[in-house]
PDB file of C-alpha atoms in Angstrom:
ATOM      1  CA  ASP A   6       0.031   0.370   0.084  1.00 66.00           C
ATOM      2  CA  VAL A   7       0.841   4.024  -0.251  1.00 65.00           C
ATOM      3  CA  LYS A   8       1.700   5.013   2.648  1.00 90.00           C
ATOM      4  CA  VAL A   9       2.159   9.387   2.423  1.00 94.00           C
ATOM      5  CA  THR A  10       3.000  10.326   6.079  1.00 94.00           C
ATOM      6  CA  GLN A  11       3.334  14.362   7.512  1.00 95.00           C
ATOM      7  CA  SER A  12       5.622  15.511  10.405  1.00 91.00           C
ATOM      8  CA  SER A  13       2.513  16.806  12.154  1.00 91.00           C
ATOM      9  CA  ARG A  14      -0.901  16.145  13.054  1.00 91.00           C
ATOM     10  CA  TYR A  15      -1.677  19.129  14.211  1.00 94.00           C
ATOM     11  CA  LEU A  16       0.715  22.644  14.924  1.00 96.00           C
ATOM     12  CA  VAL A  17      -0.233  25.989  16.620  1.00 97.00           C
ATOM     13  CA  LYS A  18       1.948  28.420  15.441  1.00 97.00           C
ATOM     14  CA  ARG A  19       2.226  32.442  15.918  1.00 97.00           C
ATOM     15  CA  THR A  20       1.823  35.464  13.245  1.00 97.00           C
ATOM     16  CA  GLY A  21       5.249  36.043  11.264  1.00 97.00           C
ATOM     17  CA  GLU A  22       6.592  32.394  11.994  1.00 97.00           C
ATOM     18  CA  LYS A  23       8.290  30.430   9.998  1.00 97.00           C
ATOM     19  CA  VAL A  24       6.642  26.733   9.441  1.00 97.00           C
ATOM     20  CA  PHE A  25       8.061  24.094   8.075  1.00 97.00           C
ATOM     21  CA  LEU A  26       5.419  20.931   7.131  1.00 97.00           C
ATOM     22  CA  GLU A  27       6.411  18.125   5.842  1.00 97.00           C
ATOM     23  CA  CYS A  28       5.192  15.108   3.638  1.00 97.00           C
ATOM     24  CA  VAL A  29       6.968  11.804   2.627  1.00 97.00           C
ATOM     25  CA  GLN A  30       5.850   9.285   0.783  1.00 96.00           C
ATOM     26  CA  ASP A  31       7.522   5.967   0.703  1.00 94.00           C
ATOM     27  CA  MET A  32       6.081   4.580  -3.000  1.00 90.00           C
ATOM     28  CA  ASP A  33       9.178   6.498  -5.147  1.00 91.00           C
ATOM     29  CA  HIS A  34       6.341   8.265  -6.545  1.00 91.00           C
ATOM     30  CA  GLU A  35       7.305  10.900  -9.128  1.00 91.00           C
ATOM     31  CA  ASN A  36       4.498  13.535  -8.042  1.00 91.00           C
ATOM     32  CA  MET A  37       4.056  15.365  -5.332  1.00 94.00           C
ATOM     33  CA  PHE A  38       1.189  18.070  -3.913  1.00 95.00           C
ATOM     34  CA  TRP A  39       0.405  20.416  -1.995  1.00 97.00           C
ATOM     35  CA  TYR A  40      -2.775  21.354  -0.769  1.00 96.00           C
ATOM     36  CA  ARG A  41      -5.012  23.443   1.865  1.00 96.00           C
ATOM     37  CA  GLN A  42      -8.220  22.481   2.930  1.00 95.00           C
ATOM     38  CA  ASP A  43     -10.949  25.227   3.932  1.00 94.00           C
ATOM     39  CA  PRO A  44     -14.924  24.201   4.364  1.00 90.00           C
ATOM     40  CA  GLY A  45     -16.799  25.094   1.167  1.00 88.00           C
ATOM     41  CA  LEU A  46     -13.796  25.465  -0.930  1.00 90.00           C
ATOM     42  CA  GLY A  47     -13.167  21.938  -0.839  1.00 90.00           C
ATOM     43  CA  LEU A  48      -9.088  21.163  -1.536  1.00 93.00           C
ATOM     44  CA  ARG A  49      -7.453  24.362  -3.554  1.00 94.00           C
ATOM     45  CA  LEU A  50      -3.791  22.702  -4.682  1.00 94.00           C
ATOM     46  CA  ILE A  51      -0.899  25.664  -3.571  1.00 96.00           C
ATOM     47  CA  TYR A  52       2.107  23.831  -5.084  1.00 96.00           C
ATOM     48  CA  PHE A  53       3.251  20.454  -6.489  1.00 93.00           C
ATOM     49  CA  SER A  54       6.385  18.561  -8.080  1.00 94.00           C
ATOM     50  CA  TYR A  55       7.280  16.451 -10.832  1.00 90.00           C
ATOM     51  CA  ASP A  56      10.364  15.220 -10.142  1.00 89.00           C
ATOM     52  CA  VAL A  57      13.836  16.020  -7.318  1.00 92.00           C
ATOM     53  CA  LYS A  58      14.008  20.029  -7.262  1.00 88.00           C
ATOM     54  CA  MET A  59      11.033  20.989 -10.034  1.00 90.00           C
ATOM     55  CA  LYS A  60       8.197  22.679  -8.643  1.00 93.00           C
ATOM     56  CA  GLU A  61       5.116  24.700 -10.226  1.00 92.00           C
ATOM     57  CA  LYS A  62       2.965  27.375  -8.625  1.00 93.00           C
ATOM     58  CA  GLY A  63      -1.181  25.740  -8.274  1.00 91.00           C
ATOM     59  CA  ASP A  64      -4.393  27.528  -7.670  1.00 90.00           C
ATOM     60  CA  ILE A  65      -3.033  29.248  -4.354  1.00 95.00           C
ATOM     61  CA  PRO A  66       0.778  29.387  -4.251  1.00 96.00           C
ATOM     62  CA  GLU A  67       1.214  33.520  -2.715  1.00 96.00           C
ATOM     63  CA  GLY A  68       2.296  32.971   0.942  1.00 96.00           C
ATOM     64  CA  TYR A  69       3.949  29.824   0.180  1.00 97.00           C
ATOM     65  CA  SER A  70       7.607  28.231  -1.046  1.00 97.00           C
ATOM     66  CA  VAL A  71       8.840  24.303  -1.049  1.00 97.00           C
ATOM     67  CA  SER A  72      11.546  22.612  -1.351  1.00 96.00           C
ATOM     68  CA  ARG A  73      12.119  19.469  -2.458  1.00 96.00           C
ATOM     69  CA  GLU A  74      15.939  18.075  -2.221  1.00 95.00           C
ATOM     70  CA  LYS A  75      14.829  14.729  -2.064  1.00 96.00           C
ATOM     71  CA  LYS A  76      12.150  12.339  -4.296  1.00 95.00           C
ATOM     72  CA  GLU A  77      10.783  10.973  -1.150  1.00 96.00           C
ATOM     73  CA  ARG A  78      10.102  14.113   0.573  1.00 97.00           C
ATOM     74  CA  PHE A  79       8.432  17.510   0.078  1.00 97.00           C
ATOM     75  CA  SER A  80       8.362  20.867   2.175  1.00 97.00           C
ATOM     76  CA  LEU A  81       6.149  23.796   2.385  1.00 98.00           C
ATOM     77  CA  ILE A  82       6.937  26.880   3.774  1.00 98.00           C
ATOM     78  CA  LEU A  83       4.825  29.204   5.060  1.00 97.00           C
ATOM     79  CA  GLU A  84       8.158  32.517   5.147  1.00 94.00           C
ATOM     80  CA  SER A  85       6.184  34.758   7.461  1.00 96.00           C
ATOM     81  CA  ALA A  86       3.013  32.862   9.001  1.00 97.00           C
ATOM     82  CA  SER A  87      -0.248  34.935   9.212  1.00 97.00           C
ATOM     83  CA  THR A  88      -4.032  34.296  10.139  1.00 97.00           C
ATOM     84  CA  ASN A  89      -5.732  33.143   6.846  1.00 96.00           C
ATOM     85  CA  GLN A  90      -3.290  30.630   7.095  1.00 97.00           C
ATOM     86  CA  THR A  91      -4.502  28.538   8.859  1.00 97.00           C
ATOM     87  CA  SER A  92      -5.762  25.605   7.431  1.00 97.00           C
ATOM     88  CA  MET A  93      -5.514  21.740   6.665  1.00 95.00           C
ATOM     89  CA  TYR A  94      -3.414  21.033   4.480  1.00 97.00           C
ATOM     90  CA  LEU A  95      -2.240  18.121   2.415  1.00 96.00           C
ATOM     91  CA  CYS A  96       0.480  16.766   0.782  1.00 96.00           C
ATOM     92  CA  ALA A  97      -0.701  13.688  -1.632  1.00 95.00           C
ATOM     93  CA  SER A  98       1.413  12.152  -3.952  1.00 93.00           C
ATOM     94  CA  SER A  99       1.366   9.926  -7.738  1.00 89.00           C
ATOM     95  CA  LEU A 100       3.396   7.675 -10.410  1.00 86.00           C
ATOM     96  CA  ARG A 101       3.814   9.938 -13.371  1.00 80.00           C
ATOM     97  CA  GLY A 102       2.122   7.943 -16.165  1.00 74.00           C
ATOM     98  CA  GLN A 103      -1.190   8.319 -17.881  1.00 68.00           C
ATOM     99  CA  GLY A 104      -3.965   8.280 -16.621  1.00 68.00           C
ATOM    100  CA  LEU A 105      -5.218   7.051 -13.652  1.00 69.00           C
ATOM    101  CA  GLN A 106      -1.685   5.666 -13.219  1.00 70.00           C
ATOM    102  CA  GLU A 107      -1.606   9.402 -12.212  1.00 77.00           C
ATOM    103  CA  THR A 108      -4.402   8.555  -8.747  1.00 85.00           C
ATOM    104  CA  GLN A 109      -3.608  10.985  -5.972  1.00 89.00           C
ATOM    105  CA  TYR A 110      -2.557   9.214  -2.860  1.00 92.00           C
ATOM    106  CA  PHE A 111      -3.083  11.586   0.659  1.00 94.00           C
ATOM    107  CA  GLY A 112      -1.400  11.706   3.723  1.00 94.00           C
ATOM    108  CA  PRO A 113      -3.440  12.725   6.998  1.00 93.00           C
ATOM    109  CA  GLY A 114      -3.096  16.612   7.211  1.00 94.00           C
ATOM    110  CA  THR A 115      -1.615  18.720   9.055  1.00 95.00           C
ATOM    111  CA  ARG A 116      -4.841  21.085  10.980  1.00 95.00           C
ATOM    112  CA  LEU A 117      -2.429  24.330  11.255  1.00 97.00           C
ATOM    113  CA  LEU A 118      -3.807  26.962  13.610  1.00 97.00           C
ATOM    114  CA  VAL A 119      -1.764  30.660  12.959  1.00 97.00           C
ATOM    115  CA  LEU A 120      -2.688  32.627  16.299  1.00 97.00           C
TER     116      LEU A 120
ATOM    117  CA  ALA B  11     -11.368  25.903 -17.012  1.00 73.00           C
ATOM    118  CA  GLN B  12     -11.855  23.420 -15.724  1.00 81.00           C
ATOM    119  CA  THR B  13     -14.541  23.321 -12.849  1.00 91.00           C
ATOM    120  CA  VAL B  14     -16.494  20.968 -10.364  1.00 95.00           C
ATOM    121  CA  THR B  15     -19.667  21.241  -9.009  1.00 96.00           C
ATOM    122  CA  GLN B  16     -21.420  19.443  -5.324  1.00 96.00           C
ATOM    123  CA  SER B  17     -24.316  20.919  -4.931  1.00 95.00           C
ATOM    124  CA  GLN B  18     -25.093  19.016  -2.373  1.00 95.00           C
ATOM    125  CA  PRO B  19     -23.782  20.749   1.247  1.00 95.00           C
ATOM    126  CA  GLU B  20     -24.745  18.059   3.151  1.00 96.00           C
ATOM    127  CA  MET B  21     -26.561  14.806   3.371  1.00 97.00           C
ATOM    128  CA  SER B  22     -27.615  12.278   5.541  1.00 97.00           C
ATOM    129  CA  VAL B  23     -29.014   8.268   5.065  1.00 97.00           C
ATOM    130  CA  GLN B  24     -30.180   5.681   7.225  1.00 97.00           C
ATOM    131  CA  GLU B  25     -27.901   2.682   7.680  1.00 97.00           C
ATOM    132  CA  ALA B  26     -28.805  -0.023   4.799  1.00 97.00           C
ATOM    133  CA  GLU B  27     -30.200   2.759   2.509  1.00 97.00           C
ATOM    134  CA  THR B  28     -28.990   4.342  -0.691  1.00 98.00           C
ATOM    135  CA  VAL B  29     -27.956   7.570  -1.570  1.00 98.00           C
ATOM    136  CA  THR B  30     -26.138   9.176  -4.339  1.00 98.00           C
ATOM    137  CA  LEU B  31     -24.262  12.086  -3.944  1.00 98.00           C
ATOM    138  CA  SER B  32     -24.028  14.334  -7.068  1.00 98.00           C
ATOM    139  CA  CYS B  33     -21.259  16.086  -9.266  1.00 98.00           C
ATOM    140  CA  THR B  34     -21.329  18.322 -11.620  1.00 97.00           C
ATOM    141  CA  TYR B  35     -18.222  19.689 -14.385  1.00 96.00           C
ATOM    142  CA  ASP B  36     -17.394  21.527 -16.391  1.00 94.00           C
ATOM    143  CA  THR B  37     -15.129  20.815 -19.710  1.00 90.00           C
ATOM    144  CA  SER B  38     -13.926  21.539 -23.430  1.00 88.00           C
ATOM    145  CA  GLU B  39     -11.771  17.985 -22.893  1.00 85.00           C
ATOM    146  CA  ASN B  40     -12.654  14.849 -24.522  1.00 86.00           C
ATOM    147  CA  ASN B  41     -10.570  12.996 -22.297  1.00 85.00           C
ATOM    148  CA  TYR B  42     -10.187  12.859 -18.920  1.00 88.00           C
ATOM    149  CA  TYR B  43     -10.865  11.644 -15.081  1.00 90.00           C
ATOM    150  CA  LEU B  44     -13.227  11.153 -12.436  1.00 93.00           C
ATOM    151  CA  PHE B  45     -12.641  10.447  -8.810  1.00 95.00           C
ATOM    152  CA  TRP B  46     -14.448   9.740  -6.015  1.00 97.00           C
ATOM    153  CA  TYR B  47     -12.430  10.854  -2.123  1.00 96.00           C
ATOM    154  CA  LYS B  48     -13.972   9.928   0.881  1.00 97.00           C
ATOM    155  CA  GLN B  49     -12.700  11.774   4.204  1.00 95.00           C
ATOM    156  CA  PRO B  50     -13.500  10.382   7.383  1.00 93.00           C
ATOM    157  CA  PRO B  51     -13.578  12.457  10.359  1.00 88.00           C
ATOM    158  CA  SER B  52     -10.216  11.019  10.771  1.00 73.00           C
ATOM    159  CA  ARG B  53      -9.051  12.907   8.089  1.00 72.00           C
ATOM    160  CA  GLN B  54      -7.108  10.052   5.652  1.00 87.00           C
ATOM    161  CA  MET B  55      -8.779  11.119   1.890  1.00 92.00           C
ATOM    162  CA  ILE B  56      -9.101   7.432   0.854  1.00 92.00           C
ATOM    163  CA  LEU B  57      -9.963   7.216  -3.176  1.00 93.00           C
ATOM    164  CA  VAL B  58     -13.240   5.432  -3.466  1.00 96.00           C
ATOM    165  CA  ILE B  59     -13.543   5.285  -7.132  1.00 95.00           C
ATOM    166  CA  ARG B  60     -12.493   6.278 -10.252  1.00 93.00           C
ATOM    167  CA  GLN B  61     -13.280   6.402 -14.156  1.00 92.00           C
ATOM    168  CA  GLU B  62     -12.752   7.035 -16.892  1.00 89.00           C
ATOM    169  CA  ALA B  63     -13.981   9.246 -19.611  1.00 89.00           C
ATOM    170  CA  TYR B  64     -13.743   7.166 -22.636  1.00 87.00           C
ATOM    171  CA  LYS B  65     -15.230   4.308 -20.838  1.00 86.00           C
ATOM    172  CA  GLN B  66     -18.791   4.447 -20.886  1.00 83.00           C
ATOM    173  CA  GLN B  67     -19.340   1.264 -18.769  1.00 90.00           C
ATOM    174  CA  ASN B  68     -19.502   2.815 -14.946  1.00 93.00           C
ATOM    175  CA  ALA B  69     -16.881   2.017 -12.748  1.00 92.00           C
ATOM    176  CA  THR B  70     -17.833  -0.042  -9.470  1.00 94.00           C
ATOM    177  CA  GLU B  71     -16.578  -1.162  -6.290  1.00 93.00           C
ATOM    178  CA  ASN B  72     -17.893  -3.184  -4.219  1.00 95.00           C
ATOM    179  CA  ARG B  73     -21.231  -1.048  -2.335  1.00 97.00           C
ATOM    180  CA  PHE B  74     -19.982   2.405  -4.390  1.00 97.00           C
ATOM    181  CA  SER B  75     -21.051   2.469  -8.130  1.00 97.00           C
ATOM    182  CA  VAL B  76     -20.831   5.660 -10.358  1.00 97.00           C
ATOM    183  CA  ASN B  77     -24.041   6.939 -13.344  1.00 96.00           C
ATOM    184  CA  PHE B  78     -21.378   8.509 -15.583  1.00 96.00           C
ATOM    185  CA  GLN B  79     -23.147  10.418 -17.986  1.00 95.00           C
ATOM    186  CA  LYS B  80     -20.549  12.025 -19.882  1.00 94.00           C
ATOM    187  CA  ALA B  81     -22.933  14.184 -22.128  1.00 93.00           C
ATOM    188  CA  ALA B  82     -24.285  15.773 -19.231  1.00 95.00           C
ATOM    189  CA  LYS B  83     -21.234  15.995 -16.973  1.00 95.00           C
ATOM    190  CA  SER B  84     -22.734  13.951 -14.799  1.00 96.00           C
ATOM    191  CA  PHE B  85     -20.413  11.720 -12.222  1.00 97.00           C
ATOM    192  CA  SER B  86     -22.854  11.034  -9.037  1.00 98.00           C
ATOM    193  CA  LEU B  87     -21.970   8.558  -6.643  1.00 98.00           C
ATOM    194  CA  LYS B  88     -24.103   5.767  -5.061  1.00 98.00           C
ATOM    195  CA  ILE B  89     -23.325   3.941  -1.958  1.00 98.00           C
ATOM    196  CA  SER B  90     -25.863   0.680  -1.658  1.00 97.00           C
ATOM    197  CA  ASP B  91     -26.317  -0.822   1.727  1.00 97.00           C
ATOM    198  CA  SER B  92     -24.843   1.988   3.647  1.00 97.00           C
ATOM    199  CA  GLN B  93     -22.997   1.692   6.635  1.00 97.00           C
ATOM    200  CA  LEU B  94     -21.977   3.382   9.897  1.00 96.00           C
ATOM    201  CA  GLY B  95     -18.780   3.724   8.539  1.00 94.00           C
ATOM    202  CA  ASP B  96     -19.779   5.563   5.616  1.00 96.00           C
ATOM    203  CA  THR B  97     -20.047   8.803   7.023  1.00 96.00           C
ATOM    204  CA  ALA B  98     -17.697  10.942   6.074  1.00 97.00           C
ATOM    205  CA  MET B  99     -17.296  13.744   3.376  1.00 96.00           C
ATOM    206  CA  TYR B 100     -17.391  13.207   0.041  1.00 97.00           C
ATOM    207  CA  PHE B 101     -14.793  14.788  -2.959  1.00 97.00           C
ATOM    208  CA  CYS B 102     -15.896  14.378  -6.681  1.00 97.00           C
ATOM    209  CA  ALA B 103     -12.040  15.356  -8.517  1.00 95.00           C
ATOM    210  CA  PHE B 104     -11.812  15.863 -12.399  1.00 93.00           C
ATOM    211  CA  MET B 105      -8.112  14.852 -13.326  1.00 89.00           C
ATOM    212  CA  LYS B 106      -7.325  16.094 -17.564  1.00 78.00           C
ATOM    213  CA  PRO B 107      -5.531  14.231 -19.800  1.00 70.00           C
ATOM    214  CA  PRO B 108      -2.207  12.848 -19.192  1.00 62.00           C
ATOM    215  CA  GLY B 109       0.407  15.744 -20.067  1.00 59.00           C
ATOM    216  CA  ASN B 110      -0.897  17.455 -17.530  1.00 58.00           C
ATOM    217  CA  THR B 111       1.122  15.811 -14.546  1.00 64.00           C
ATOM    218  CA  GLY B 112      -1.714  14.695 -13.101  1.00 72.00           C
ATOM    219  CA  LYS B 113      -3.292  18.153 -11.230  1.00 83.00           C
ATOM    220  CA  LEU B 114      -6.420  17.058  -9.709  1.00 89.00           C
ATOM    221  CA  ILE B 115      -9.517  19.348  -9.060  1.00 92.00           C
ATOM    222  CA  PHE B 116     -11.912  19.624  -6.931  1.00 94.00           C
ATOM    223  CA  GLY B 117     -15.432  19.786  -5.963  1.00 95.00           C
ATOM    224  CA  GLN B 118     -16.914  21.628  -2.533  1.00 95.00           C
ATOM    225  CA  GLY B 119     -16.901  17.971  -0.809  1.00 95.00           C
ATOM    226  CA  THR B 120     -20.267  16.503   0.563  1.00 97.00           C
ATOM    227  CA  THR B 121     -20.719  16.019   4.525  1.00 96.00           C
ATOM    228  CA  LEU B 122     -22.465  12.892   4.578  1.00 97.00           C
ATOM    229  CA  GLN B 123     -23.782  11.046   7.709  1.00 97.00           C
ATOM    230  CA  VAL B 124     -25.363   7.979   7.934  1.00 97.00           C
ATOM    231  CA  LYS B 125     -27.617   7.482  10.463  1.00 97.00           C
ATOM    232  CA  PRO B 126     -28.817   3.847  12.918  1.00 95.00           C
TER     233      PRO B 126
END
């Protein structure tokens, strides 16, 4: 089974702090994704990466950056946390292939509260 | 741009009954992929079922099946013999054809409660 893990289930940070969210997958997937989930909005893509050191902006990249130094690890960075970044953050990974081969598998999520 | 709409924010069903969750999408693509994901209260998102647009046969996975109407751009999820463990938020998602790095576009989600 695919396993995607995230470093924390819950985080509480102060406004202005630098925040790191870590995601690790164990299935040698090329693609990795960061989403945020908010009530009534579903999941929105922040950034994704299709290879080591490669990254592309998603739909809502403002205020975020990412790092992918190793294939299995994809980090989301909030350079200066703000209260409007309080949310649930979900990481996902998938193979790079054709169609359903690119089915995404998700981690358990990190609920971030910025005070 | 593609969009996915789930018009039912909340639904409930009695245990052992059948329930259908609605999903519509908008796209100009002819080949694409559709998914239903389940997110139980523990928050781990799980794949429920998936469908390739060029396949006319509706996908089924045990008690879960879809009604895929390509012309109407509709992709509803039917859960038969509902169980308490089906209580969750359900997300419909759209993926563009290959070559787009597998990005998903999600609907707003439907919270389903199965009542004993």
